[in-house]
Amino acid sequence: MSCIPIQNNIVTNDHKGTHMRFSQLLIPTLKETPAEAEVISHKLMLRAGFIRKLASGIYSYLPLGLKSIRKVEQIVREEMNNSGAQELLLPMVQPADLWQESGRWQKYGTELLRFTDRHDRENCLGPTHEEVITDLVRKNVHSYRSLPINLYQIQTKFRDEIRPRFGLMRGREFIMKDGYSFDATDSDAGKTYEKMNDAYHRIFKRCGLSFRAVEADSGTIGGSFSHEFMVLADTGEDTVVICTNCSYAANTEKAKAMESTMPENPELLPMTKIETPGKRKVKAVCNFLDIAPQNLVKTLIYVADGEPVAVLLRGDHEVQEVKLQNILGVDEVRLADDKETFDFAGTPTGYLGPVGLKLKIIADLEVARMVNFTVGANEKNFHMQNVNFGRDFEVDQTADLRMITADDSCPSCGGKLELPRGIEVGHIFKLGTTYSEALKATFLDDQGQEIPFVMGCYGIGVSRTVAAAIEQNHDKDGIIFPLPIAPFQVTLLNLSIKDEEITKAAESLYDEFLKLGIEVLFDDRDERPGIKFKDADLIGIPYRVTVGKSLTTEGKIEIRERKTGETFSVPLAETTSRLKQMIDSAMQSCQV
RNA sequence: CGGGGCGUGGCGCAGCCUGGUUAGCGCGCCUGCCUUGGGAGCAGGAGGUCGCAGGUUCGAAUCCUGCCGCCCCGACCA
């Protein structure tokens, strides 16, 4: 077979060839969903011929998938460049000694894919590039006069995920934009952070996505603050917390739960012990004793870096483990299993309580506000009622450690909260000097003092963004791409390639579209109309132009909008200008 | 890594429990006819070492053992 010319440079509208023909492109659409796919974006990307799996978490991008990815990349590039960042490309293979220097060779764990080359040198496949970029900058930037400097790349990353899943949503190999900034002072770094925050807003707006930036926990990376950019979609893995009244937005790891008000001068009833045979779960105990979960305190045993700690929480609340981890200042927390719980507390799970418990106890703030509540009696088949904080037991610490709920009010303004689902597509961090200190990356300031760079890092999951766009925009027939990141802006359907008049009109429209720089996928296949309609819907191209028998009968062409299903019947001669107008105005609405 | 499930033409599946000689079905693919505004119809055809390796048996897709791969639930993350 001869070489099929593939038009790659769609982003610059460089349509000189005539190869945007469906019949010439590799677009292997599927009627049925492969069994391996679970989430909607994965199913649709497989069915629409965007991707194919090579191995677990590793995918080939087919022409259509690549076009969407390139569109996102291009938007990212333009906005990064406009905000003063410079593009470069760092190595994917990285030597172990750099990682040893930063201490992450030990810390990073098995997610870091390590290998040895022929000279027995240890290397890894880059999952991120803090080490490499810091090394580059420390060797080449020595003066405050060169600052600030902001560098980014768009590259395939490899993380040997414990469990890859959801297609492009969490692959082992994925395309990411990662950027790193170097400033002379903390306040300059703050300005850079704001610039990046602004650029990220512009990027996702320009992608045509509905998203929110939320305050995030900066975790072990350190640094003062960070924001996650979440594409809102019902199928998202994460929950985000958004105030309906003010601008407050956070992820659940960060969202502060407000304390409720304590009843004034409550009457403290005498504590009593009650038999609760076989009642272990909150629900069972509440039903049995005819009390509300809000009047019960559950006691959970956690293992924090190997040490047991009892966590007290209102019956209807859930632990937010990241909060717990931060408060305890440990690297790992996990719920103890039944055996461990018994070993630590001497009581089977289900009957634990703080009264007389000889373990470190940490209580959620809300527990400190409760009166006359019910807890386990630390004895099988018994609970205690009318227990009171301070009178009947003491704790080592009280803190906010629960998951916020839709019943909570906004920690900032007290307004009503919403907890929609989201997909994390971007994350910006103010890093500070963590890496520059570890790697001794310093410069001379205007006083001649040698000080470490103040760093920031900024990531965008490019391939994930395409998946997230699909999770957010689809219907039963397939993908509904936002115009700015659709593989093509319009698909042109020749419904009858054997009809000379229709074919001639379709070919001339195709030429006109190309001349105007309209990105068009021309379905010139010798297929029945139904197949073309179904494929067009599946692939999700925003506009569809149909040349069929309505041309022969009334000289009309149909333009249809994928998203709304709205159709316009227009004369052949006006089709191109009308379409161009629709595209331009739709693109306009995504501009920033 | 722990728990659950699945590997049978390109895709979706049946057959396996209760071994039996040409391994089926739908879709897709190829040829011809026919059809042409929402995944048509008819006729013919190609395509499978039943994940791999052992074992049991006269005989294994089917029973046994080991291995590999993939998916789902949990901890990690753009």
XYZ file of C-alpha atoms (C1' of nucleotides) in Angstrom:
670
model
C 0.000 0.000 0.000
C 1.302 3.420 -0.750
C 1.882 5.957 1.916
C -1.233 7.812 2.921
C -0.502 11.476 3.387
C -1.711 12.493 6.833
C -2.427 16.107 7.537
C -1.019 16.749 10.955
C -0.712 20.425 11.189
C -4.389 21.078 11.647
C -3.823 23.550 14.377
C -2.402 26.119 12.068
C -5.118 25.446 9.508
C -2.539 24.326 7.040
C -4.915 22.483 4.761
C -3.114 22.297 1.500
C -3.851 18.698 0.750
C -7.028 16.837 0.104
C -6.522 14.165 2.669
C -9.134 14.942 5.272
C -11.196 12.233 3.742
C -12.769 9.640 5.953
C -12.026 7.009 3.336
C -8.287 7.704 3.671
C -7.954 8.058 7.422
C -7.527 5.384 10.048
C -10.774 5.772 11.974
C -11.726 2.294 13.127
C -15.118 2.917 14.711
C -16.790 0.156 16.642
C -20.453 -0.701 16.977
C -19.962 -2.479 20.233
C -17.987 -1.459 23.277
C -14.933 -3.575 24.076
C -15.391 -5.329 27.406
C -12.294 -3.730 28.905
C -13.842 -0.280 29.079
C -15.802 0.823 32.096
C -16.022 4.601 32.075
C -17.770 6.583 29.396
C -14.772 8.432 27.978
C -12.824 5.194 27.633
C -15.735 3.463 25.917
C -16.350 6.327 23.546
C -12.702 6.862 22.693
C -12.378 3.205 21.809
C -15.616 3.132 19.839
C -14.895 6.364 17.991
C -11.459 5.115 16.961
C -9.450 7.627 19.013
C -7.262 5.223 20.941
C -6.254 1.589 21.143
C -4.690 -0.147 24.080
C -1.241 -1.657 23.755
C -0.822 -2.819 27.353
C -2.340 -1.988 30.712
C -2.421 1.790 31.033
C -0.597 2.280 27.733
C -2.437 3.524 24.669
C -1.786 4.389 21.060
C -3.324 7.643 19.917
C -4.947 7.216 16.529
C -5.313 10.157 14.150
C -8.535 11.486 15.656
C -7.324 11.142 19.232
C -4.061 12.815 18.394
C -5.818 15.755 16.765
C -7.735 16.514 19.945
C -4.610 16.165 22.027
C -2.729 18.526 19.719
C -5.492 21.082 20.066
C -5.242 21.043 23.835
C -1.458 21.213 23.607
C -1.651 24.200 21.322
C -3.943 26.111 23.639
C -1.643 25.274 26.537
C 1.375 26.449 24.548
C -0.174 29.725 23.547
C -1.283 30.598 27.055
C 1.972 29.521 28.655
C 3.984 31.510 26.153
C 1.714 34.517 26.609
C 2.284 34.433 30.325
C 6.027 34.568 29.930
C 6.922 30.897 30.144
C 9.346 29.270 27.716
C 8.984 25.862 26.184
C 11.791 23.334 26.305
C 12.002 19.578 26.251
C 13.677 17.577 28.980
C 14.934 13.999 28.831
C 12.573 11.206 29.592
C 15.343 8.944 30.857
C 16.909 10.300 33.997
C 19.969 9.149 35.926
C 19.480 7.776 39.427
C 22.068 10.027 41.052
C 19.940 13.125 40.522
C 17.079 11.426 42.274
C 19.380 10.262 45.018
C 20.473 13.828 45.488
C 16.917 15.024 46.046
C 16.169 12.020 48.210
C 13.337 10.858 46.039
C 15.103 7.750 44.732
C 14.149 6.211 48.080
C 10.933 8.116 48.678
C 9.192 7.791 45.353
C 8.539 4.083 45.639
C 7.518 1.607 43.001
C 5.700 4.148 40.886
C 9.112 5.188 39.649
C 10.055 2.819 36.862
C 13.734 2.033 37.336
C 16.094 0.204 35.039
C 19.732 -0.441 34.496
C 21.556 0.304 31.280
C 24.366 -1.748 29.701
C 26.954 -0.092 31.888
C 25.040 -1.040 35.015
C 24.059 2.561 35.562
C 20.752 3.032 37.254
C 18.122 5.158 35.567
C 14.446 5.880 35.737
C 11.703 6.931 33.370
C 10.653 10.451 34.272
C 7.350 10.636 36.127
C 7.964 14.346 36.707
C 10.911 16.650 36.232
C 11.680 18.704 39.333
C 15.148 17.179 39.617
C 16.090 17.628 35.984
C 14.846 21.181 35.726
C 16.442 22.219 39.008
C 19.706 20.713 37.868
C 19.463 22.575 34.577
C 18.762 25.878 36.245
C 21.393 25.565 38.977
C 24.014 24.942 36.319
C 22.963 27.770 34.043
C 21.316 30.509 36.049
C 23.427 32.279 38.635
C 22.115 35.796 39.066
C 18.977 37.532 40.228
C 19.264 39.496 36.996
C 18.183 36.402 35.091
C 15.055 35.979 37.173
C 12.251 35.273 37.070
C 12.446 32.302 34.782
C 9.561 30.018 33.943
C 10.111 26.860 31.902
C 7.691 24.222 30.689
C 7.480 21.209 28.466
C 4.801 19.010 26.974
C 5.905 15.447 27.190
C 4.957 11.849 27.702
C 5.372 10.876 31.322
C 5.575 7.428 32.774
C 4.323 6.479 36.192
C 4.115 2.837 37.023
C 0.691 3.248 38.589
C -0.401 0.668 41.100
C -3.574 0.260 39.189
C -4.017 1.952 35.858
C -7.669 2.366 34.940
C -10.335 4.286 33.136
C -8.502 4.461 29.824
C -6.731 7.773 29.352
C -8.009 8.994 32.700
C -5.347 7.158 34.611
C -2.825 5.541 32.350
C 0.747 4.668 33.183
C 1.930 6.573 30.160
C 0.291 9.945 29.657
C 0.905 13.326 28.115
C 1.498 16.124 30.543
C 2.463 19.740 30.459
C 4.750 20.418 33.366
C 6.134 23.820 34.158
C 8.564 25.098 36.757
C 9.211 28.644 37.851
C 12.220 30.165 39.574
C 11.960 33.455 41.384
C 14.276 35.511 43.515
C 11.870 36.182 46.350
C 8.820 34.686 47.899
C 6.721 37.633 46.835
C 7.924 37.328 43.239
C 7.072 33.642 43.372
C 3.608 34.642 44.522
C 3.232 36.843 41.479
C 4.326 34.048 39.195
C 1.847 31.757 40.879
C -0.912 34.246 40.194
C 0.144 34.479 36.562
C -0.024 30.721 36.245
C -3.356 30.622 37.997
C -4.607 33.142 35.488
C -3.111 31.236 32.546
C -4.767 28.027 33.723
C -8.145 29.708 33.903
C -7.643 30.920 30.343
C -6.507 27.510 29.138
C -9.520 25.596 30.380
C -11.899 28.326 29.336
C -10.420 28.224 25.854
C -10.815 24.448 25.805
C -14.532 25.053 26.198
C -14.751 23.191 29.483
C -16.810 23.780 32.577
C -14.313 23.770 35.434
C -13.466 25.162 38.849
C -10.189 26.000 40.497
C -10.221 24.726 44.053
C -7.918 25.127 47.023
C -6.004 21.929 47.510
C -3.874 20.293 50.099
C -0.264 20.753 49.105
C 0.533 17.491 50.827
C 4.045 16.252 51.297
C 5.370 18.368 48.439
C 5.222 21.185 50.902
C 4.851 24.807 50.027
C 2.304 27.282 51.169
C -0.591 26.625 48.859
C -1.843 24.937 45.769
C -4.876 24.885 43.527
C -6.395 22.078 41.574
C -8.275 22.644 38.350
C -11.252 20.381 38.200
C -13.368 19.658 35.151
C -16.877 19.237 36.479
C -18.470 15.957 35.473
C -20.873 13.623 37.256
C -18.530 10.742 36.604
C -15.544 12.510 38.182
C -13.512 10.632 40.752
C -13.115 13.548 43.129
C -15.605 15.602 45.061
C -15.184 19.347 45.074
C -16.686 21.762 47.529
C -18.171 24.912 46.060
C -20.010 27.734 47.785
C -23.180 28.849 46.039
C -22.864 32.278 47.625
C -19.227 33.331 47.562
C -16.119 32.333 45.626
C -14.995 29.660 48.062
C -13.981 26.411 46.374
C -11.823 23.623 47.747
C -11.303 19.922 47.458
C -12.525 17.697 50.241
C -9.040 17.236 51.644
C -8.804 20.924 52.260
C -12.396 22.057 52.843
C -12.764 23.110 56.450
C -15.764 21.820 58.341
C -17.288 24.580 60.446
C -18.083 23.930 64.072
C -21.733 24.024 64.931
C -22.874 25.973 67.964
C -23.017 24.236 71.271
C -26.319 24.190 73.138
C -26.252 26.620 76.041
C -26.230 25.239 79.567
C -27.137 21.742 78.522
C -28.393 19.388 81.191
C -25.875 16.591 81.504
C -27.653 13.329 82.184
C -26.055 10.531 84.158
C -24.088 8.054 82.091
C -25.714 4.627 81.780
C -24.605 1.325 80.343
C -26.989 -0.534 78.057
C -26.915 -3.949 76.439
C -26.830 -3.876 72.661
C -26.496 -7.522 71.661
C -24.956 -7.993 68.238
C -25.382 -4.305 67.343
C -22.121 -3.080 65.905
C -22.826 -0.781 62.991
C -23.919 2.804 63.638
C -27.193 2.165 61.897
C -27.943 -0.994 63.857
C -27.154 0.631 67.192
C -29.258 3.682 66.359
C -32.219 1.593 65.285
C -31.938 -0.582 68.352
C -31.689 2.320 70.794
C -34.008 4.532 68.753
C -31.530 7.391 68.556
C -30.259 9.468 65.640
C -26.719 8.937 64.299
C -26.147 12.575 65.238
C -26.360 11.489 68.885
C -23.828 8.754 68.576
C -20.068 8.980 68.558
C -18.167 6.317 66.737
C -14.644 5.319 67.655
C -12.320 4.252 64.888
C -8.873 2.855 65.390
C -6.326 4.106 62.899
C -2.766 3.026 62.390
C -0.611 6.128 61.934
C 2.941 5.262 60.899
C 2.515 2.026 62.829
C 1.072 3.599 65.992
C -2.571 3.159 66.986
C -4.765 6.198 67.479
C -8.479 6.315 68.311
C -10.510 8.731 66.217
C -13.828 10.044 67.533
C -16.437 11.123 65.066
C -20.155 11.839 65.052
C -22.119 8.811 63.846
C -23.127 10.293 60.505
C -19.706 11.759 59.671
C -16.768 10.313 57.763
C -13.053 10.638 58.388
C -11.054 12.741 55.917
C -7.829 10.775 56.070
C -5.628 13.469 54.568
C -6.696 15.879 57.296
C -5.990 13.214 59.896
C -2.595 12.549 58.378
C -1.696 16.247 58.406
C -2.859 16.765 61.977
C -0.905 13.789 63.220
C 2.070 14.799 61.114
C 2.617 11.291 59.809
C 3.337 9.799 56.404
C 0.655 7.156 56.405
C -2.690 6.543 58.064
C -4.977 3.613 57.547
C -7.936 2.109 59.304
C -6.894 -0.789 61.525
C -8.385 -4.127 60.614
C -10.535 -6.076 63.065
C -7.650 -8.054 64.482
C -5.419 -5.017 64.990
C -8.286 -3.138 66.583
C -8.832 -5.932 69.065
C -5.106 -6.139 69.780
C -4.817 -2.400 70.399
C -8.093 -1.741 72.211
C -8.965 -5.092 73.728
C -12.500 -4.768 72.423
C -14.011 -6.060 69.197
C -14.938 -3.450 66.605
C -18.433 -2.140 67.062
C -18.237 -1.708 70.832
C -15.350 0.709 71.094
C -15.717 3.905 73.033
C -13.545 6.645 74.537
C -14.555 6.014 78.129
C -11.633 4.295 79.809
C -9.872 3.703 76.508
C -6.108 3.593 76.974
C -5.007 4.832 73.588
C -4.162 8.169 72.080
C -7.542 9.754 71.320
C -8.206 12.465 68.787
C -11.719 13.852 68.432
C -13.374 15.720 65.625
C -14.387 19.277 66.539
C -18.029 18.367 66.239
C -17.732 15.710 68.931
C -16.671 18.354 71.422
C -19.993 20.112 70.805
C -22.170 17.124 71.533
C -23.923 16.320 74.817
C -25.499 13.168 76.202
C -24.315 10.992 73.359
C -23.929 7.270 72.931
C -20.623 5.432 72.554
C -19.393 1.857 72.697
C -18.733 0.575 76.218
C -15.443 -1.154 75.373
C -17.221 -4.379 76.161
C -18.783 -6.772 73.707
C -22.548 -6.239 73.304
C -22.682 -3.064 75.425
C -22.872 0.671 74.747
C -22.839 3.680 77.071
C -25.522 6.367 76.876
C -25.543 10.001 78.002
C -21.810 10.182 77.744
C -20.278 13.654 77.939
C -17.045 15.077 76.739
C -14.733 16.182 79.556
C -16.906 14.658 82.262
C -16.629 11.021 81.232
C -13.459 11.028 79.184
C -10.616 13.239 77.994
C -8.998 13.350 74.591
C -5.468 14.162 73.534
C -6.542 16.543 70.796
C -9.577 17.912 69.010
C -9.325 18.937 65.401
C -11.175 19.163 62.126
C -10.780 15.708 60.700
C -13.972 14.909 58.969
C -15.168 14.985 55.427
C -17.291 18.012 54.741
C -20.873 17.347 53.608
C -23.535 19.203 51.667
C -25.202 19.923 55.025
C -22.236 21.965 56.145
C -22.097 25.662 55.474
C -19.367 27.547 53.693
C -16.318 28.055 55.945
C -15.784 31.426 54.317
C -19.224 33.058 54.243
C -21.595 30.576 55.842
C -23.475 30.103 52.583
C -24.889 26.908 51.176
C -22.404 24.454 49.722
C -22.556 22.248 46.686
C -20.443 19.133 46.293
C -20.222 18.323 42.593
C -17.911 15.698 41.156
C -14.793 16.706 39.289
C -11.812 15.429 37.369
C -8.431 16.897 38.232
C -6.815 18.147 35.035
C -4.415 20.695 36.417
C -2.561 21.411 39.613
C -0.413 24.376 40.526
C 1.911 24.456 43.519
C 3.915 27.105 45.232
C 6.906 24.949 46.018
C 9.168 27.327 47.878
C 12.746 26.229 48.293
C 12.246 22.522 48.945
C 13.965 21.356 45.789
C 16.364 24.217 45.337
C 17.707 23.599 48.831
C 17.922 19.838 48.383
C 19.765 20.264 45.096
C 21.702 23.345 46.190
C 20.286 25.459 43.406
C 21.223 28.980 44.315
C 21.838 32.379 42.776
C 23.367 35.643 43.895
C 20.914 38.333 44.885
C 21.479 42.062 44.537
C 23.388 42.049 47.802
C 25.743 39.359 46.569
C 24.140 36.811 48.869
C 23.866 33.243 47.719
C 20.251 32.110 48.209
C 18.090 29.307 46.864
C 15.565 29.853 44.090
C 11.936 30.121 45.130
C 10.161 27.593 42.971
C 6.700 26.790 41.749
C 5.443 23.889 39.677
C 2.463 23.655 37.404
C 0.997 20.567 35.764
C -1.705 19.878 33.234
C -2.784 16.388 32.240
C -3.161 16.890 28.517
C -4.404 13.445 27.563
C -6.575 13.402 30.649
C -8.090 16.724 29.655
C -9.402 15.163 26.456
C -10.883 12.281 28.452
C -12.392 14.712 30.945
C -13.925 16.744 28.122
C -15.691 13.606 26.965
C -16.840 12.687 30.453
C -18.363 16.126 30.656
C -19.793 16.269 27.142
C -21.495 13.234 25.690
C -24.901 11.702 25.107
C -26.233 8.266 24.231
C -25.054 8.637 20.648
C -21.464 9.526 21.441
C -19.060 12.346 22.111
C -20.094 16.012 21.952
C -16.798 17.823 21.628
C -16.351 21.440 22.657
C -15.425 23.155 19.397
C -11.903 24.272 20.404
C -10.655 20.762 21.072
C -12.691 18.727 18.587
C -10.545 16.725 16.162
C -12.365 18.506 13.363
C -14.698 21.477 13.446
C -17.084 20.065 10.904
C -17.827 16.792 9.191
C -19.078 16.944 5.649
C -21.281 14.060 4.561
C -21.704 13.041 0.978
C -24.768 10.851 1.295
C -24.625 9.452 -2.181
C -21.263 9.203 -3.850
C -22.893 7.647 -6.895
C -25.028 10.713 -7.513
C -23.072 13.075 -9.704
C -24.787 16.287 -8.645
C -24.534 15.530 -4.956
C -20.925 14.450 -5.224
C -19.985 17.512 -7.211
C -21.591 19.801 -4.647
C -19.953 17.973 -1.756
C -16.527 18.155 -3.384
C -16.911 21.860 -4.027
C -17.992 22.476 -0.436
C -14.964 20.509 0.723
C -12.698 22.753 -1.337
C -14.371 25.879 -0.053
C -14.058 24.758 3.541
C -10.373 24.030 3.108
C -9.775 27.382 1.492
C -11.351 29.152 4.446
C -9.305 27.146 6.889
C -12.298 25.267 8.212
C -11.137 21.976 9.680
C -13.260 19.399 7.928
C -13.574 15.654 7.946
C -15.087 14.707 4.612
C -17.074 11.486 4.778
C -16.651 10.339 1.209
C -17.054 6.651 1.988
C -19.244 4.404 -0.087
C -21.538 3.712 2.849
C -25.205 4.033 3.534
C -26.414 7.291 5.128
C -27.257 5.659 8.454
C -23.673 4.569 8.962
C -22.384 8.054 8.246
C -24.836 9.684 10.619
C -24.041 7.221 13.375
C -20.289 7.651 12.986
C -20.603 11.422 12.880
C -22.561 11.431 16.144
C -20.155 8.989 17.755
C -17.040 10.966 16.868
C -18.704 14.069 18.169
C -17.629 16.691 15.654
C -19.521 19.894 16.530
C -20.976 20.634 13.102
C -22.289 18.321 10.423
C -22.938 19.393 6.871
C -25.052 16.959 4.869
C -25.258 16.871 1.112
C -28.078 14.573 0.118
C -31.262 14.408 -1.819
C -32.542 17.705 -0.432
C -29.949 19.226 -2.724
C -31.486 17.545 -5.745
C -35.043 18.339 -4.724
C -34.740 21.869 -3.362
C -31.122 22.895 -3.690
C -30.631 22.831 0.069
C -27.805 21.668 2.298
C -28.342 20.726 5.923
C -26.148 22.098 8.708
C -26.627 20.414 12.042
C -25.214 21.234 15.429
C -24.138 18.111 17.304
C -24.762 19.523 20.751
C -28.308 20.770 20.295
C -29.431 18.699 17.338
C -30.574 21.945 15.788
C -30.601 21.807 12.000
C -30.507 24.559 9.405
C -31.497 24.073 5.807
C -29.506 26.482 3.674
C -28.969 27.019 -0.049
C -25.789 25.459 -1.414
C -24.252 28.791 -2.266
C -24.666 30.114 1.267
C -23.520 27.017 3.086
C -19.869 27.866 3.519
C -20.380 31.410 4.730
C -23.139 30.343 7.073
C -21.003 27.586 8.521
C -17.993 29.845 8.885
C -20.133 32.306 10.744
C -21.404 29.640 13.130
C -17.893 28.375 13.818
C -16.515 31.848 14.387
C -19.217 32.819 16.804
C -18.870 29.549 18.727
C -15.103 29.980 18.977
C -15.689 33.510 20.162
C -17.634 32.279 23.161
C -14.612 30.294 24.349
C -12.246 33.218 24.052
C -10.920 34.871 27.122
C -0.047 -5.760 46.987
C -4.998 -7.673 49.113
C -10.153 -9.044 47.373
C -13.352 -10.370 42.974
C -13.829 -11.679 37.729
C -12.405 -12.790 32.712
C -9.085 -14.876 28.576
C -12.814 -18.961 22.479
C -11.523 -15.230 14.449
C -11.186 -7.712 14.371
C -15.526 -6.624 18.307
C -19.500 -8.732 21.516
C -20.641 -13.493 23.265
C -22.356 -19.080 23.637
C -20.176 -23.880 24.399
C -16.973 -25.772 29.717
C -20.598 -27.867 35.171
C -22.211 -33.516 32.779
C -14.752 -34.491 27.908
C -16.472 -37.400 21.987
C -14.294 -36.664 16.197
C -16.470 -30.587 10.863
C -15.929 -25.160 17.628
C -20.959 -22.128 17.100
C -23.892 -17.322 16.965
C -24.446 -11.825 16.177
C -21.619 -7.716 14.378
C -17.513 -6.450 11.316
C -14.436 -7.977 6.821
C -14.171 -9.842 1.189
C -17.184 -10.883 -3.691
C -21.789 -10.262 -6.337
C -26.796 -8.523 -6.626
C -29.897 -5.088 -4.532
C -30.617 -0.802 -1.550
C -29.410 4.661 -0.418
C -31.685 10.739 4.919
C -30.388 7.252 10.960
C -25.769 1.255 11.907
C -30.788 -2.453 5.365
C -31.698 -7.290 2.520
C -30.245 -11.804 -0.317
C -26.374 -15.196 -1.962
C -21.446 -16.792 -1.632
C -16.650 -16.457 1.020
C -12.181 -15.610 4.114
C -10.652 -15.706 9.001
C -9.703 -19.398 15.247
C -2.543 -23.546 17.572
C -10.055 -22.082 22.179
C -3.973 -17.011 26.574
C 0.779 -20.200 27.375
C 3.121 -24.706 29.339
C 2.655 -29.254 31.519
C -0.570 -33.286 33.229
C -4.991 -36.857 33.336
C -7.469 -39.635 29.274
C -8.307 -43.888 23.715
C -9.873 -38.679 23.179
C -9.359 -31.937 26.276
C -12.028 -25.367 24.562
C -14.226 -28.592 28.418
C -11.008 -31.989 34.037
C -6.114 -31.006 37.129
C -1.426 -28.053 38.092
C 1.679 -23.968 37.123
C 2.543 -19.488 34.575
C 1.127 -15.072 31.736
C -2.211 -11.223 30.394
C -6.476 -8.130 31.109
C -10.658 -5.871 33.816
C -13.279 -4.390 38.433
C -13.135 -2.868 44.119
C -9.193 -0.578 47.886
C -4.232 2.634 49.078
C -1.392 6.623 45.000
C -1.763 10.552 41.385
C -1.970 15.155 36.013
